[in-house]
XYZ file of C-alpha atoms in Angstrom:
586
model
C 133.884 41.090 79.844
C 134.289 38.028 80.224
C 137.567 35.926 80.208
C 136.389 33.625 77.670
C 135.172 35.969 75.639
C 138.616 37.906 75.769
C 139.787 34.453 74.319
C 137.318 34.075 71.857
C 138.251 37.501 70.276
C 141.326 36.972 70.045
C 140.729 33.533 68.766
C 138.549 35.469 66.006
C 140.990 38.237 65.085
C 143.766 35.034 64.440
C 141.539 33.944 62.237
C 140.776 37.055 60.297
C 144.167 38.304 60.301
C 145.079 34.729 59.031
C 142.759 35.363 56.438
C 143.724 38.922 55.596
C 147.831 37.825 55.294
C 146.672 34.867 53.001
C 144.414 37.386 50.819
C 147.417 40.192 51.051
C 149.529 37.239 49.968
C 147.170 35.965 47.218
C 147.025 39.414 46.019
C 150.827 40.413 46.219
C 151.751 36.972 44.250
C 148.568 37.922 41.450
C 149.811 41.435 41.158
C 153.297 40.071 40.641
C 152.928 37.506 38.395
C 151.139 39.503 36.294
C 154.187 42.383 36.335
C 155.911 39.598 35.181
C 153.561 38.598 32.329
C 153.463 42.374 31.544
C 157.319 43.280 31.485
C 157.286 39.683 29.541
C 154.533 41.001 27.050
C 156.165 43.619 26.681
C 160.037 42.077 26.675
C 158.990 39.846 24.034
C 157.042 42.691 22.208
C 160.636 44.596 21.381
C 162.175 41.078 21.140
C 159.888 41.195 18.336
C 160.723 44.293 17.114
C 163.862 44.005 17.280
C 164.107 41.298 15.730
C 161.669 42.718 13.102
C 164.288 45.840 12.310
C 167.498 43.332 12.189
C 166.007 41.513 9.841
C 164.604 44.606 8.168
C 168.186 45.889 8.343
C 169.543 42.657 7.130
C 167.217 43.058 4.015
C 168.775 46.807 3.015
C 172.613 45.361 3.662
C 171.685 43.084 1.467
C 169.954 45.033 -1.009
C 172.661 47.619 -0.749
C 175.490 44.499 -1.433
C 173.148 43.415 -4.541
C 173.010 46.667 -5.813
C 176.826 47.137 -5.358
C 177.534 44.208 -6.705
C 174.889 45.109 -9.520
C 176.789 48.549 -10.163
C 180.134 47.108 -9.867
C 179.723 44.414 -12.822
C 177.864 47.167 -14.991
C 181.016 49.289 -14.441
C 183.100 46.529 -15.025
C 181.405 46.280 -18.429
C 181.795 49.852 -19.025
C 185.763 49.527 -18.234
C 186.119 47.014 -20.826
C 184.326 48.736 -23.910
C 186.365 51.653 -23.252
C 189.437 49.307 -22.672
C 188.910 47.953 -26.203
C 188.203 51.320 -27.590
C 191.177 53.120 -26.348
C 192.911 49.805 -27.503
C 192.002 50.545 -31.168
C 192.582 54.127 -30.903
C 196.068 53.796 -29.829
C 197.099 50.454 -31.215
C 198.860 49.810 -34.523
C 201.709 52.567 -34.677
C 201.049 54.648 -32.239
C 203.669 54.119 -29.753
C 207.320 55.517 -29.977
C 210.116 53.711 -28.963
C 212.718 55.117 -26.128
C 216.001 56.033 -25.979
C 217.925 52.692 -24.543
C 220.496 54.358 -21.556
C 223.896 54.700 -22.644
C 225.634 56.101 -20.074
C 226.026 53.957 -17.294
C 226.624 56.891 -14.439
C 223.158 57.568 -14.840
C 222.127 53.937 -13.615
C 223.910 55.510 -10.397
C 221.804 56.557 -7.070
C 222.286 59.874 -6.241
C 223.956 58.908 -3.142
C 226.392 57.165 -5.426
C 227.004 59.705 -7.781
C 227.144 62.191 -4.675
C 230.245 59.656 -3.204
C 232.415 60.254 -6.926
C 231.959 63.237 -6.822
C 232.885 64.185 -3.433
C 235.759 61.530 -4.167
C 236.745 63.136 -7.162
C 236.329 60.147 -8.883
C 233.890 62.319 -11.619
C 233.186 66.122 -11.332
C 230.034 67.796 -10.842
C 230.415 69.281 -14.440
C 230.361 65.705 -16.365
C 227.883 64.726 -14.383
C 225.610 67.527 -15.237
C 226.456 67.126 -18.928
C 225.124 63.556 -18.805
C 222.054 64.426 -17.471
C 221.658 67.216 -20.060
C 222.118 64.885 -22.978
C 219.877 62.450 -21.662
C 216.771 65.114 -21.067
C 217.531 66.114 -25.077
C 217.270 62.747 -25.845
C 214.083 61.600 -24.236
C 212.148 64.924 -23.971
C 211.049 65.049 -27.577
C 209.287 61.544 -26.916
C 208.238 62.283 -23.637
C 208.052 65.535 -23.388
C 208.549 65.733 -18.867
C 210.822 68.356 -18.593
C 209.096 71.510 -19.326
C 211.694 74.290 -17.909
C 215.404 74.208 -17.902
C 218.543 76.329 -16.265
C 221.404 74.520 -17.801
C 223.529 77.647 -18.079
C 223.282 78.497 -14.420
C 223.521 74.862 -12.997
C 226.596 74.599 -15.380
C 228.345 77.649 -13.054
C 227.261 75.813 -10.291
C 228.661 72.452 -10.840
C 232.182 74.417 -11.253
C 231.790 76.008 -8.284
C 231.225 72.408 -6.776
C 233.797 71.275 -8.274
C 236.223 73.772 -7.104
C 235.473 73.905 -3.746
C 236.504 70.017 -3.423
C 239.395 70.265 -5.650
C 240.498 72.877 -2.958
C 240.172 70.338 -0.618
C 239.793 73.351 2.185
C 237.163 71.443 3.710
C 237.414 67.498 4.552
C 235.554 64.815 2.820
C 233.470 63.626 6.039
C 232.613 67.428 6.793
C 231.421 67.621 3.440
C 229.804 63.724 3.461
C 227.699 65.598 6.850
C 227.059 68.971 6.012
C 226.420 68.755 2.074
C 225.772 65.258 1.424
C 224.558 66.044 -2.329
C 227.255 68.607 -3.515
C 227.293 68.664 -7.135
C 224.019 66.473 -7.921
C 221.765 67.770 -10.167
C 217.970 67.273 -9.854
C 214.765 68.391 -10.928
C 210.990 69.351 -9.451
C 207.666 70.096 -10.441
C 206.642 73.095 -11.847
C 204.568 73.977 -8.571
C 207.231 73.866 -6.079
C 208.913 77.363 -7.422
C 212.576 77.583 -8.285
C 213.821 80.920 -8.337
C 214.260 82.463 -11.626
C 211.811 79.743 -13.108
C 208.695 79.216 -14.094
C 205.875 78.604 -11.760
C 202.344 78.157 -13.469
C 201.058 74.698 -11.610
C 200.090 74.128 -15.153
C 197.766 77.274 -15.223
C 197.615 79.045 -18.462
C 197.031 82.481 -16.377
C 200.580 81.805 -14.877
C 202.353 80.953 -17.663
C 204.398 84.458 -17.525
C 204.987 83.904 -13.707
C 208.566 83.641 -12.399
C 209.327 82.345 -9.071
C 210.992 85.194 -7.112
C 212.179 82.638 -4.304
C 213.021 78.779 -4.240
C 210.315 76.732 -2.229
C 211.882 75.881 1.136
C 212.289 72.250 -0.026
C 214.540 72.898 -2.654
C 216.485 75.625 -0.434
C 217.565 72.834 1.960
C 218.402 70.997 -1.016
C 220.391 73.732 -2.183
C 222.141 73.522 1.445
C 223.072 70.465 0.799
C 224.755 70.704 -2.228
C 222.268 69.910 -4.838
C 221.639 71.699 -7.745
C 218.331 72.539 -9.527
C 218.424 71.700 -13.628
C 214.748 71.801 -14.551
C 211.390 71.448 -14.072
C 208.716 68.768 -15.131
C 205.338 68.823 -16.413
C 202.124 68.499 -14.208
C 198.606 68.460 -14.374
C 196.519 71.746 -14.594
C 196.719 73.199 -11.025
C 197.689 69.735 -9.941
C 193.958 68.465 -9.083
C 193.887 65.509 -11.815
C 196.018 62.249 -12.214
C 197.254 62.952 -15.489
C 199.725 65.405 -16.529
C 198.890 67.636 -19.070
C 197.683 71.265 -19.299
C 197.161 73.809 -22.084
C 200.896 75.737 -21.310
C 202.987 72.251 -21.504
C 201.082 69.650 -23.127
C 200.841 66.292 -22.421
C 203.596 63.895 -20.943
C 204.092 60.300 -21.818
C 205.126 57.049 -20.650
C 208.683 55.783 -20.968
C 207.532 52.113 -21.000
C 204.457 52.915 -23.339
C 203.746 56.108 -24.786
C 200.100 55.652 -25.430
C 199.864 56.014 -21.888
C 199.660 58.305 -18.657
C 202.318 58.963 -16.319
C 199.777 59.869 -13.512
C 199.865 63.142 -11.728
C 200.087 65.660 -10.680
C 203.727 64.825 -10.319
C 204.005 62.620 -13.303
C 206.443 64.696 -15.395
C 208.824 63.696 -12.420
C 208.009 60.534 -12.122
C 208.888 60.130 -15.612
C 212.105 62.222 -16.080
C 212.783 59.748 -12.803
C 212.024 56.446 -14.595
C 213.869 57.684 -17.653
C 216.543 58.478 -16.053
C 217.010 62.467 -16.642
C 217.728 63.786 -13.823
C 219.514 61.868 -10.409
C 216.827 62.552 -8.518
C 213.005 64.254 -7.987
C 210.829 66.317 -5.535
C 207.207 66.145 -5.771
C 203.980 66.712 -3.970
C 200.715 64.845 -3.149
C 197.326 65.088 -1.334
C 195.740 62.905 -3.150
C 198.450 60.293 -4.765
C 200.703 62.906 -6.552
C 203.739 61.557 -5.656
C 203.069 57.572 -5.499
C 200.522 57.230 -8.403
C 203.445 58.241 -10.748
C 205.482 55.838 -9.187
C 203.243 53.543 -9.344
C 202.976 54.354 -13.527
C 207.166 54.706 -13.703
C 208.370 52.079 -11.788
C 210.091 54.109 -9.266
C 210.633 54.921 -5.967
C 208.300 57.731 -3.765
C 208.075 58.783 -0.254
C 205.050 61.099 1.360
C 206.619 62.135 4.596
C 204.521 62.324 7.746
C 202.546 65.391 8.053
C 203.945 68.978 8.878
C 207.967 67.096 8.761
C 208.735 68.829 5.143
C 207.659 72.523 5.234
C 205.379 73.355 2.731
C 206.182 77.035 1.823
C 205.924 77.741 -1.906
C 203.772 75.224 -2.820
C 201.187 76.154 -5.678
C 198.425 75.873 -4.821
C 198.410 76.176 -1.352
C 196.330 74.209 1.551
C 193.383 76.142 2.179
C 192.395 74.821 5.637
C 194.542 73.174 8.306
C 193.434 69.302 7.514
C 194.532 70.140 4.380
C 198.142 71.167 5.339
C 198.027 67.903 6.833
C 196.729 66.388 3.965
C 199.890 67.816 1.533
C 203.342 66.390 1.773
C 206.500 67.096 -0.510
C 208.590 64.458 -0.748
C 211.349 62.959 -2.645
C 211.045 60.626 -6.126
C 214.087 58.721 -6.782
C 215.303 55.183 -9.325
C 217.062 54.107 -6.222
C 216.017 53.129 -2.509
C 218.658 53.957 -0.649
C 218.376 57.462 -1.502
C 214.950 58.003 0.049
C 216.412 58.186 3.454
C 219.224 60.918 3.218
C 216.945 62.922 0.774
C 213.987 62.960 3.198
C 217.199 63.989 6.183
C 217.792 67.095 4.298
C 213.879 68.409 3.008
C 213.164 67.498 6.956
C 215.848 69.070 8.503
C 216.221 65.634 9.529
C 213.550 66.235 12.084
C 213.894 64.781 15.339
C 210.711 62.737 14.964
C 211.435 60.950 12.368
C 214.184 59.571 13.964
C 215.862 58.951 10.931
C 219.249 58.268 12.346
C 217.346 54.868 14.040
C 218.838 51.945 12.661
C 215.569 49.193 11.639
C 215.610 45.371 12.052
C 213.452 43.842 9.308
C 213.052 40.938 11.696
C 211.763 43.108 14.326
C 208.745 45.098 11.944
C 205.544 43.488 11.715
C 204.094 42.957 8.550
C 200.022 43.671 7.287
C 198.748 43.722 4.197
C 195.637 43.638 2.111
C 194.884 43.144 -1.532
C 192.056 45.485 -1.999
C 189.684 48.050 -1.029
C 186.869 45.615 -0.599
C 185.027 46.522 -3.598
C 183.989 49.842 -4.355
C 181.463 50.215 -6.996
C 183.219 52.906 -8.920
C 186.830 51.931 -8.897
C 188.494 49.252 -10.921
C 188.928 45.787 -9.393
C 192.749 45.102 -8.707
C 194.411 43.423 -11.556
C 195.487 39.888 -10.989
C 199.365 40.819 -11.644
C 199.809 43.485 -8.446
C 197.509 40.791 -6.374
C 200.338 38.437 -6.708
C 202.609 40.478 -5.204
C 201.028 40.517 -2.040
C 202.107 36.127 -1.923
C 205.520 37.294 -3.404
C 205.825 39.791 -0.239
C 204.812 37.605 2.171
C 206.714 34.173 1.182
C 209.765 36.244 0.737
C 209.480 37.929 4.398
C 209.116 34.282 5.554
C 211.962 32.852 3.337
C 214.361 35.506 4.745
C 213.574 37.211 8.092
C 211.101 34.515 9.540
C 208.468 37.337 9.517
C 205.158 35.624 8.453
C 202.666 38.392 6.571
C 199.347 38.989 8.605
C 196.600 39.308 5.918
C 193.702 41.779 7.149
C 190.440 43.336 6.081
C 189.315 46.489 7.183
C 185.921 46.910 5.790
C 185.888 51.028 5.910
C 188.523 51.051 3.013
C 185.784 50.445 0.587
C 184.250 54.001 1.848
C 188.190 55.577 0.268
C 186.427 57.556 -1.803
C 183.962 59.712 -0.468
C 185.844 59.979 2.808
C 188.979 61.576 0.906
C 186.334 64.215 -0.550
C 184.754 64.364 2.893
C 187.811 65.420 4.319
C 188.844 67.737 1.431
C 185.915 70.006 2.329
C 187.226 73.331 3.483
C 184.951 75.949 5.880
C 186.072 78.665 3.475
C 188.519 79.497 1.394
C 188.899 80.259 -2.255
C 186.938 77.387 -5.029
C 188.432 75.603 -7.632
C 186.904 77.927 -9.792
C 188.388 80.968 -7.886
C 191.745 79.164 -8.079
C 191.065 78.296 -11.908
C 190.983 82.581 -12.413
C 194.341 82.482 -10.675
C 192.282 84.352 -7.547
C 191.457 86.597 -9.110
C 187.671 86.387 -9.860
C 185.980 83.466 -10.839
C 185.403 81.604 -14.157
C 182.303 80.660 -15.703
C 183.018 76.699 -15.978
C 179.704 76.681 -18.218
C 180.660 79.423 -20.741
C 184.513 77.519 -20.608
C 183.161 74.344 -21.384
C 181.750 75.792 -24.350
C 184.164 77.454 -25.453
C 186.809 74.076 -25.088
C 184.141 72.234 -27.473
C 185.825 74.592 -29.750
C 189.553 74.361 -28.751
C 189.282 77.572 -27.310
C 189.468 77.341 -23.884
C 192.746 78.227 -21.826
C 191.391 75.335 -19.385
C 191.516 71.051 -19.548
C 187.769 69.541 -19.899
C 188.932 67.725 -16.119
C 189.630 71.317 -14.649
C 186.321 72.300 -16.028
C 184.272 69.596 -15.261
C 185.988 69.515 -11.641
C 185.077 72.808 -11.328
C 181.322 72.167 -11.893
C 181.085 68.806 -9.752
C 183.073 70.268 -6.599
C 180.081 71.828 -4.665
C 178.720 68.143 -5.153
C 178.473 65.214 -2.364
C 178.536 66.602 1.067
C 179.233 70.253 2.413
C 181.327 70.909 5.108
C 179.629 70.464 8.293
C 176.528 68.865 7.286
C 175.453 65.314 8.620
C 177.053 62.708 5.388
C 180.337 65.652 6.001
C 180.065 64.522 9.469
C 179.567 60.349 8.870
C 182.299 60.504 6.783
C 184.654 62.419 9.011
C 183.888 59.711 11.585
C 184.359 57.055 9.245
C 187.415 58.214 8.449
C 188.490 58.914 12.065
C 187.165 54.856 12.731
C 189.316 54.097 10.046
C 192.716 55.498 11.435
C 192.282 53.979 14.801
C 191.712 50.753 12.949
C 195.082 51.208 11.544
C 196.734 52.599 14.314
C 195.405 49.576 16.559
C 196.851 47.600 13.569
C 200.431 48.725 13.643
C 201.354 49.910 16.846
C 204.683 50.658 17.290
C 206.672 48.167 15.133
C 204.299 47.905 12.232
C 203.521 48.622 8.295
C 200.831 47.931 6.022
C 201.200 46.920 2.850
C 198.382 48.261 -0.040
C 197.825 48.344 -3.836
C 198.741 52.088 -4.527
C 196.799 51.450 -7.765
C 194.892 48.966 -8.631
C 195.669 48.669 -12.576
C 198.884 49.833 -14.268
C 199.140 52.644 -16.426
C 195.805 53.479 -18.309
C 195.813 54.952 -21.876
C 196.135 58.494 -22.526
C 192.381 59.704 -21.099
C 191.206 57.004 -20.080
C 190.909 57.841 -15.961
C 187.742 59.911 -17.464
C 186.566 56.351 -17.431
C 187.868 55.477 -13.907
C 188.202 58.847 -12.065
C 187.804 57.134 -8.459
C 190.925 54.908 -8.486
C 193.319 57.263 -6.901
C 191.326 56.412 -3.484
C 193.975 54.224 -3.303
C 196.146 56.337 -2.815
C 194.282 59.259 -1.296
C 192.598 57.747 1.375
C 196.181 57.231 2.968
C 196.120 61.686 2.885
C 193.183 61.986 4.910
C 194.417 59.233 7.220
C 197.829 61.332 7.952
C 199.795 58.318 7.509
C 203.255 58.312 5.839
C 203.433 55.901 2.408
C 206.342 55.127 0.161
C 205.584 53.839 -3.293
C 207.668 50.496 -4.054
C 208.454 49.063 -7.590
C 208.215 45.796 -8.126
C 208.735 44.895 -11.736
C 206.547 44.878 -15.122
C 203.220 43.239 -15.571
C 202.030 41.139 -18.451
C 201.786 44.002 -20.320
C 205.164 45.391 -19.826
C 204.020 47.957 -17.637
C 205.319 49.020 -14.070
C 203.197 47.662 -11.070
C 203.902 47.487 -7.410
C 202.783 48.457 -3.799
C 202.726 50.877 -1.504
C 204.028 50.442 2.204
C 202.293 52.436 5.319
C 203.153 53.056 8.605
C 201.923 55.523 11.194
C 203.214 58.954 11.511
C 206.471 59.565 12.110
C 207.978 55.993 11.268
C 208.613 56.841 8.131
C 211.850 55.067 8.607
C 209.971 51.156 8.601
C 208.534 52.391 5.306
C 212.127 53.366 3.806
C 213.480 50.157 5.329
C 210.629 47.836 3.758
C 211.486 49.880 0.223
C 215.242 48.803 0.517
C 214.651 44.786 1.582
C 212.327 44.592 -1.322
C 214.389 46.636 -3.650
C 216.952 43.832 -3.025
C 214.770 40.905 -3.198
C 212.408 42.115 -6.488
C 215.321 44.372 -8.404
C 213.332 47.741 -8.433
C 213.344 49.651 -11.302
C 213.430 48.910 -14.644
C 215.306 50.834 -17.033
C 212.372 51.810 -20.096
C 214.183 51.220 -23.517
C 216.902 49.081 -21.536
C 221.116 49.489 -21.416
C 222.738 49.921 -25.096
């Protein structure tokens, strides 16, 4: 071949392959651009959708809101007829008037009263005697103490008495070892006090004597205290106002037409009325701070598994539930929180009671409601306005300035507290109800209470036929809720850190009439979402509202700094006077 024709071939493969990398090329940029226009299509197809389901999702937040918002005026509406009714019912009369205090020792904090007597400045025996006198006086009107030993706390306060006058053993080794020698108290008939009755407001138990003291009052009895009585509670303490078919009902010391919570609300009214120098009461669900709340006193829920349970009636039934409990103490006076909570603790090492607190140095969080649950009564206007009381006051006097927040999952209090009371097995409410021993038939009760012949409260009964309602343990809402709740307590914990409390309504009216949380059974959320969330509360008073009725807040921190909450409950006791003597000083 040829040379030129050698070159022309090679000439004429340039040009083909020329025209083959331009086609390859045309071809490659086609096929990509129209990847592009594809994955575009396609890009702005779930743009589209997506877009589509926000807004879709937009629409049910906001029909959900409008229907809240719908549900929430209606049962606003609802409140208020029933608010005028009760009004009428127990208006014009109906309230009795209370004792005013005579004897000024009992205006005393324990810790006080513990000091004279120690310092022989009173004895044991005269103290007991004025407490005795005052539960005659006020029980017929109130009706909170429900049990009594007087003989064999009299022989007890000599024996107290005795062993100081001896003076074998120094004042600061008994100031140590038995800080409340000689002070009488009282409890709640569900924490058992040997030799007395324990029913937890059952009428089945109304026979049953405690064969031991719970192991609260056993470290109180350590330390020198000594049991006088018991106090009424609500029937098997499962309702937020205490009365029961063995005790009756117990009133208010400021108003007598209405509730003094539960299930510890005999205590917190023997408390308020000063009967006794200090409480010990129990709550998963508000039991100690909603009767502060309604008496105007002081009440501290420890952090979880610090103040041993044993004796309690009824008992937890699963662990989150023994986490859920606390005992704790109920006292007039703020400064006795602390040394009260050393000795039912064994002042345990993590509470680190012995820690002295800054104010300056805590942080300071607060909000003034739940956000607006639909079934729970809107916080009244006087315990909102202690929230800018609070806050100016921290400023005025420790430069601390009050961080408002708003942690939307507080609305959800509610059904995350009966999430989180759901137990994998264990005995019902109805099992409980037959003292364990069967079951009762809540229908065939309920008919026979339309009669006044039931041994059970219509609230036991009707609790009884509602608890297998909402979610079951396990299932997917059970599940939501647990997360929500879980959410929730990092939110908080985030919140706080170290160096931190929250500030909350623990109710958000004051006392209601006599039945009327049948109208407003959700409000203790308030209070019992803090039990789920394992966080230790103390109740604070802070005065009377417009309607002479105690109001005030409670104060949270995260486990195990109990001792910011106890601190936060002395400043304010300082700066907003505390509680209120009912009846006032003759």
């Amino acid at each position: 071949m040829p040379g030129g024709g050698c070159g022309d071939f090679n000439k004429q493969y340039e040009k083909n392959s020329k025209f083959q990398f331009v086609r390859r090329f045309r071809v490659s940029v086609v096929s990509k651009l129209s990847q592009i226009h594809s994955k575009s299509h396609v890009a702005g197809r779930q743009r589209r959708l997506l877009t589509r389901r926000a807004a879709e999702m937009g629409n049910e937040n906001s029909w959900n809101d409008y229907g809240r918002r719908i549900s929430k005026v209606i049962f606003a509406f609802v409140e208020y007829v029933f608010q005028v009714l009760f009004g009428l019912v127990y208006g014009g009369g109906a309230k009795q008037s209370m004792p005013p205090i005579e004897d000024l020792l009992l205006l005393e904090s324990a810790s006080t009263i513990a000091l004279k007597i120690r310092t022989q400045k009173i004895t044991s025996e005269q103290v007991l005697d004025s407490f005795i006198e005052r539960i005659k006086q006020v029980n017929p009107v109130l009706n909170c103490v429900v049990a009594d030993r007087f003989d064999e706390a009299r022989k007890e306060a000599q024996e107290a008495d005795q062993l100081i006058q001896a003076q074998r053993i120094p004042q600061e080794t008994l100031a140590n070892e038995k800080p409340f020698l000689g002070v009488p108290f009282t409890t709640k008939d569900c924490i058992p006090v040997k030799g007395l009755i324990h029913s937890s407001g059952l009428f089945s138990r109304r026979h049953n004597r405690a064969e031991a003291d719970a192991a609260a009052i056993s470290l109180l009895r350590q330390a020198g205290a000594i049991p006088i009585g018991l106090t009424n509670v609500s029937e098997l303490c499962m309702w937020w106002e205490s009365a029961n078919n063995i005790h009756g009902r117990t009133n208010n010391p400021y108003d007598t037409t209405r509730i003094v919570g539960g299930s510890s609300g005999g205590e917190g009214c023997a408390q308020a009325a000063a009967a006794s120098a200090f409480g010990i009461g129990s709550d998963i669900g508000g039991s100690i701070r909603m009767p502060a709340f309604f008496n105007g006193i002081f009440g501290h829920m420890p952090t979880p598994l610090t103040v041993p349970l044993t004796g309690q009636y009824p008992a937890p039934i699963s662990e989150e539930q023994t986490k859920f409990l606390r005992i704790g103490p109920m006292c007039r006076r703020a400064e006795d929180l602390l040394p009260l909570l050393k000795v039912i603790s064994g002042n345990s090492p993590k509470l680190r009671l012995d820690e002295p607190v800054q104010i300056k140095n805590i942080k300071i969080f607060y909000q003034e409601t739940d956000g607006g649950s639909k079934l729970v009564s809107t916080v009244s206007p006087d315990i909102r306005e202690l929230f800018g009381k609070i806050s100016s006051h921290f400023e005025r006097a420790h430069a601390i300035r009050a961080t408002k927040v708003s942690l939307k999952r507080f609305i959800k209090s509610g059904p995350m507290w009966f999430a989180n009371m759901k137990a994998p097995s264990g005995p019902t409410f109805g099992d409980q109800l037959a003292n364990l021993k069967g079951r009762i038939n809540p229908w065939w009760e309920l008919f026979k209470w339309m009669f006044g012949k039931s041994n059970h409260s219509f609230i036991a009964l009707a609790t009884c036929l509602v608890e297998k309602g909402g979610c079951s343990y396990g299932d997917e809402k059970y599940q939501y809720l647990v997360k929500e709740r879980d959410a929730l307590r990092l939110e908080v914990l985030d919140l706080l850190g170290d160096d931190g409390v929250f500030l909350y309504p623990t109710h958000p009216t004051s006392a209601p009439y006599h039945h009327q949380p049948l109208v407003r059974p959700f409000n203790f959320s308030y209070t019992g979402i803090i039990n789920v969330l394992k966080f230790p509360a103390t109740h604070i008073p802070m005065g009377l509202d417009r309607h002479g009725l105690p109001i005030g807040v409670q104060v949270i921190s995260r486990e195990c700094n109990d001792r910011l909450c106890l601190a936060v409950a002395r400043e304010l006791e300082k700066a907003f006077g505390g509680w209120v003597p009912p009846g006032g000083i003759a």
